[in-house]
Coordinates of C-alpha atoms in Angstrom, one line a residue:
M1 CA 0.0 0.0 0.0
A2 CA 1.3 3.4 -0.9
A3 CA 2.7 5.5 2.0
S4 CA 0.5 8.4 1.0
K5 CA -2.5 6.3 2.2
F6 CA -1.3 6.8 5.8
I7 CA -0.4 10.5 5.6
R8 CA -2.9 13.3 5.9
S9 CA -1.5 16.8 5.4
E10 CA -4.7 18.4 6.5
V11 CA -7.0 17.0 9.2
T12 CA -10.5 18.2 9.6
Q13 CA -11.0 18.7 13.4
R14 CA -14.2 19.2 15.2
R15 CA -14.9 22.4 17.1
V16 CA -14.9 22.3 21.0
V17 CA -17.2 24.4 23.0
L18 CA -17.6 25.1 26.7
T19 CA -21.2 24.4 28.0
G20 CA -20.8 23.9 31.8
L21 CA -18.8 25.5 34.6
A22 CA -18.4 24.8 38.3
A23 CA -15.9 25.7 41.1
V24 CA -15.2 25.0 44.8
T25 CA -12.8 27.5 46.0
P26 CA -11.6 29.5 49.1
L27 CA -14.0 32.2 48.0
G28 CA -17.1 30.0 47.9
N29 CA -18.4 26.5 47.5
D30 CA -20.0 27.2 44.1
L31 CA -19.3 29.2 41.0
Q32 CA -21.6 32.2 41.7
T33 CA -20.2 32.8 45.2
T34 CA -16.7 32.5 43.9
W35 CA -17.3 34.9 41.0
D36 CA -19.0 37.4 43.3
G37 CA -16.0 37.3 45.6
L38 CA -13.6 37.9 42.7
I39 CA -15.6 40.8 41.4
A40 CA -15.7 42.3 44.9
G41 CA -12.0 42.0 45.2
K42 CA -12.1 39.6 48.1
S43 CA -9.2 37.4 49.1
G44 CA -9.7 33.7 50.1
I45 CA -6.4 33.6 52.0
G46 CA -6.4 33.5 55.8
P47 CA -4.8 31.8 58.8
I48 CA -4.7 28.0 58.6
T49 CA -7.5 26.4 60.6
Q50 CA -7.4 22.8 59.4
F51 CA -4.5 21.9 61.7
D52 CA -2.3 23.6 64.2
A53 CA 0.2 25.6 62.2
S54 CA 1.6 27.6 65.0
Q55 CA 5.0 26.1 64.7
F56 CA 5.2 26.5 61.0
E57 CA 7.1 29.2 59.1
A58 CA 4.1 29.8 56.8
R59 CA 0.8 29.9 58.7
I60 CA -1.6 31.0 56.0
A61 CA -3.4 29.3 53.2
G62 CA -6.4 29.4 50.9
E63 CA -8.8 27.0 52.6
V64 CA -12.2 25.9 51.3
K65 CA -14.5 26.9 54.1
N66 CA -17.6 25.1 55.4
F67 CA -17.5 22.5 52.6
D68 CA -20.1 19.7 53.1
P69 CA -19.7 16.7 50.9
D70 CA -23.1 15.3 51.9
P71 CA -25.1 16.8 49.0
W72 CA -22.7 15.3 46.5
I73 CA -21.5 12.0 48.0
N74 CA -23.2 9.5 50.3
K75 CA -21.5 9.1 53.7
K76 CA -20.3 5.5 53.0
D77 CA -18.5 6.5 49.9
Q78 CA -17.0 9.7 51.4
K79 CA -14.7 7.4 53.5
K80 CA -13.2 6.0 50.3
M81 CA -12.1 9.4 49.1
D82 CA -9.6 12.1 50.1
R83 CA -10.7 15.7 50.2
F84 CA -9.5 16.5 46.7
I85 CA -11.8 13.8 45.3
H86 CA -14.7 15.4 47.3
F87 CA -14.1 18.7 45.6
A88 CA -13.9 17.0 42.1
M89 CA -17.2 15.1 42.7
A90 CA -19.0 18.2 43.9
A91 CA -17.7 20.4 41.0
T92 CA -18.5 17.8 38.4
K93 CA -22.1 17.5 39.6
M94 CA -22.6 21.3 39.6
A95 CA -20.9 21.6 36.1
L96 CA -23.2 18.9 34.6
T97 CA -26.2 20.7 36.2
D98 CA -25.0 24.0 34.8
A99 CA -24.7 22.4 31.3
N100 CA -28.2 20.7 31.7
L101 CA -26.5 17.6 30.5
T102 CA -27.2 13.9 30.7
W103 CA -26.5 11.0 28.3
P104 CA -28.1 7.6 27.6
Q105 CA -26.3 4.4 28.5
E106 CA -25.5 3.6 24.9
A107 CA -23.6 6.9 24.6
A108 CA -21.5 6.6 27.8
N109 CA -18.4 5.4 25.8
R110 CA -18.5 8.8 24.0
V111 CA -18.0 10.7 27.3
G112 CA -14.7 11.0 29.1
A113 CA -13.2 12.6 32.2
I114 CA -9.7 14.0 32.6
I115 CA -9.0 15.8 35.9
G116 CA -5.6 17.3 36.7
V117 CA -4.2 16.6 40.2
G118 CA -0.8 17.8 41.2
I119 CA -0.1 16.0 44.4
G120 CA -3.0 13.7 45.3
G121 CA -4.3 12.7 48.8
L122 CA -1.6 14.2 51.0
I123 CA -4.0 14.7 53.9
N124 CA -4.9 11.0 53.9
I125 CA -1.2 10.0 53.5
E126 CA -0.4 12.0 56.6
R127 CA -3.3 10.5 58.6
Q128 CA -2.5 6.9 57.7
K129 CA 1.1 7.3 58.5
E130 CA 0.0 8.3 62.0
V131 CA -2.2 5.2 62.1
L132 CA 0.7 3.0 61.1
M133 CA 3.0 4.5 63.8
E134 CA 0.4 4.5 66.6
R135 CA -1.7 1.4 65.9
G136 CA 0.3 -0.7 63.5
P137 CA -0.1 -1.9 59.9
S138 CA -3.2 -3.9 60.5
R139 CA -5.2 -0.7 61.2
I140 CA -4.4 1.0 57.9
S141 CA -7.6 1.7 56.0
P142 CA -8.3 -0.7 53.1
F143 CA -9.4 2.5 51.2
F144 CA -6.1 4.2 51.8
I145 CA -4.6 3.8 48.4
P146 CA -7.8 4.3 46.4
A147 CA -8.4 7.5 48.4
V148 CA -5.0 9.1 47.7
I149 CA -3.9 8.2 44.1
S150 CA -4.4 11.1 41.7
N151 CA -6.3 9.3 39.1
M152 CA -9.2 8.5 41.4
A153 CA -10.6 12.1 41.1
A154 CA -11.5 11.2 37.5
G155 CA -12.1 7.5 38.5
Q156 CA -14.7 8.3 41.1
V157 CA -16.4 10.8 38.7
S158 CA -16.4 8.0 36.1
M159 CA -18.3 5.6 38.3
A160 CA -20.6 8.2 39.8
F161 CA -21.8 9.6 36.4
N162 CA -21.4 6.6 34.1
V163 CA -18.4 8.0 32.1
Q164 CA -17.0 5.1 30.0
G165 CA -14.7 6.9 27.7
P166 CA -11.1 8.2 28.4
N167 CA -10.6 8.4 32.1
Y168 CA -7.4 9.5 33.8
S169 CA -5.4 12.2 35.7
V170 CA -2.9 14.6 34.4
T171 CA -0.1 15.5 36.8
S172 CA 2.2 18.5 35.9
A173 CA 2.3 20.5 39.1
C174 CA 0.6 23.9 38.8
A175 CA -0.3 23.2 35.1
S176 CA -2.2 20.0 35.8
G177 CA -5.7 21.5 35.4
A178 CA -4.8 23.4 32.3
H179 CA -3.2 20.3 30.7
A180 CA -6.3 18.3 31.6
I181 CA -8.5 20.7 29.7
G182 CA -6.3 20.8 26.6
E183 CA -6.0 17.0 26.5
A184 CA -9.7 16.6 27.0
A185 CA -10.4 19.0 24.1
N186 CA -8.2 17.0 21.8
Y187 CA -10.4 13.9 22.3
I188 CA -13.3 15.8 21.0
R189 CA -11.4 17.5 18.2
Q190 CA -10.2 14.2 16.9
G191 CA -13.6 12.6 17.0
H192 CA -13.1 10.1 19.8
C193 CA -15.6 11.7 22.2
D194 CA -18.6 14.0 22.2
I195 CA -18.4 15.2 25.8
M196 CA -15.5 15.6 28.2
I197 CA -15.4 16.5 31.9
A198 CA -12.2 18.4 32.5
G199 CA -10.5 20.5 35.1
G200 CA -8.5 20.2 38.3
S201 CA -8.7 19.4 42.0
E202 CA -6.3 19.7 44.9
A203 CA -6.3 19.5 48.7
A204 CA -2.9 19.6 50.3
V205 CA -3.4 22.1 53.2
C206 CA -1.9 19.9 55.9
G207 CA 1.3 19.6 57.9
L208 CA 3.2 17.8 55.1
G209 CA 2.0 20.1 52.4
I210 CA 2.7 23.4 54.2
G211 CA 5.9 22.1 55.8
G212 CA 7.2 20.6 52.6
F213 CA 6.7 23.7 50.4
A214 CA 8.0 25.9 53.3
A215 CA 11.2 23.8 53.4
M216 CA 11.7 24.6 49.7
K217 CA 11.4 28.3 50.6
A218 CA 8.5 28.5 48.2
L219 CA 5.8 29.9 50.4
S220 CA 5.0 33.4 51.4
T221 CA 5.5 34.1 55.1
R222 CA 3.4 37.2 55.3
N223 CA 1.4 35.6 58.1
D224 CA 0.2 39.0 59.4
Q225 CA -0.8 40.2 55.9
A226 CA -2.7 37.1 54.7
E227 CA -5.0 38.9 52.3
A228 CA -2.0 40.6 50.6
A229 CA 0.4 37.6 50.6
S230 CA -0.5 36.2 47.2
R231 CA 1.0 38.7 44.8
P232 CA 2.3 37.1 41.6
W233 CA 4.5 39.3 39.4
D234 CA 5.0 41.8 42.2
R235 CA 8.6 42.7 42.8
D236 CA 8.2 42.3 46.5
R237 CA 6.7 38.8 46.2
D238 CA 8.1 36.4 48.8
G239 CA 6.5 33.1 47.6
F240 CA 3.2 31.7 46.7
V241 CA 0.3 30.8 49.1
L242 CA -0.9 27.2 49.1
A243 CA -4.6 26.8 48.5
E244 CA -7.1 24.1 47.8
G245 CA -10.2 23.6 45.6
G246 CA -11.7 22.2 42.5
G247 CA -12.8 23.5 39.1
I248 CA -14.6 21.6 36.4
L249 CA -15.5 22.4 32.8
I250 CA -17.9 20.6 30.5
L251 CA -16.6 20.5 26.9
E252 CA -18.7 19.3 24.0
D253 CA -18.5 18.9 20.3
Y254 CA -20.0 22.0 18.8
E255 CA -22.5 20.1 16.6
Y256 CA -23.5 17.9 19.5
A257 CA -24.1 20.9 21.8
S258 CA -25.9 22.8 19.1
K259 CA -28.3 19.9 18.4
R260 CA -29.3 19.7 22.0
G261 CA -29.8 23.4 22.3
A262 CA -27.0 23.9 24.9
R263 CA -25.9 27.3 26.1
I264 CA -22.4 27.9 24.8
Y265 CA -20.1 30.0 27.0
A266 CA -17.0 29.9 24.7
E267 CA -15.1 28.0 22.1
L268 CA -11.7 26.4 22.8
T269 CA -9.7 26.8 19.6
G270 CA -6.0 26.2 20.5
Y271 CA -3.8 24.3 23.0
G272 CA -0.1 24.5 23.4
V273 CA 2.5 22.9 25.7
S274 CA 6.2 23.4 26.3
S275 CA 9.0 22.9 28.8
D276 CA 11.8 25.3 29.2
A277 CA 14.0 22.5 30.7
Y278 CA 15.5 25.0 33.2
H279 CA 14.8 24.4 36.9
M280 CA 12.5 22.4 39.2
T281 CA 10.6 25.5 40.4
S282 CA 12.0 28.6 38.7
P283 CA 11.0 29.6 35.1
A284 CA 13.8 30.3 32.6
P285 CA 14.8 34.0 32.6
G286 CA 12.8 35.8 29.9
G287 CA 9.8 33.5 30.0
K288 CA 10.9 31.3 27.1
G289 CA 8.8 28.3 28.2
A290 CA 5.6 30.4 28.5
A291 CA 6.2 32.1 25.2
M292 CA 6.7 28.7 23.4
A293 CA 3.4 27.4 24.9
M294 CA 1.5 30.5 23.8
D295 CA 3.0 30.4 20.3
A296 CA 2.0 26.7 20.0
A297 CA -1.5 27.5 21.1
L298 CA -1.8 30.3 18.5
K299 CA -0.5 28.0 15.8
D300 CA -2.9 25.3 16.9
A301 CA -5.8 27.7 16.7
R302 CA -4.5 29.2 13.4
I303 CA -4.9 32.7 14.6
N304 CA -2.5 35.7 15.0
P305 CA -1.7 37.3 18.4
E306 CA -3.7 40.5 17.5
Q307 CA -6.9 38.4 17.1
V308 CA -6.8 37.5 20.9

């Protein structure tokens, strides 16, 4: 068979649109409350309350406050999940409701879920280590591993909402959620799926999380100025502030969404990734890596910078 049979110089890709949004954040347990807080200029950063941080160098964080998993997960299943999975489950349900979206059993294999998780169930790891040391290995929870591994955010979503298509986690530190959205969009663009649940979830506000990042000298120590501590790009920035939460988008094929009369928030037209291969935590001087990713996204979308 001729080689040309296997090569396509131009691939017709499907359009990807955003039809559902949800968030669980330090500003609120739903999208509207979070958005209202952002518009009002509120900060979700404050003194840590989830554990005794009095001996830590950094004593502030962005905690999700008064979160109740009961409306989203039954009590029996809650024990099988770390807090980051709770956030993912709640945000997914709210996003699907926002999109007014369900699918029949026969279409479940055309629906996927990719949820970015940077570090996984650190809270549960910390707790189960205490159980091991204080009560012995026989008392470790049988749900320990399923509760903490990163892929179980998407895995639990898959089982709860009958998602039978692509199902996994993307882990790339702070870019995990963004990568998850881009990868999910590609499944739709290439015709493999009609619907994708995509986003990110994280919950690492615990002794190991705060202590570990503080040991790297990565965290802000403006403990007496919590609301002003998170200041990216500021010349007086002294580190980032660790926070928790979850955000989920519902992505759909444009034709699929149009046929069902979905409300369309936006269209995702380009996705780009890069690595500056410079340092574990510091970006390369001049922002080369970010520039390469943006350039790739523009080329992927086939648009010029002035069109953004």
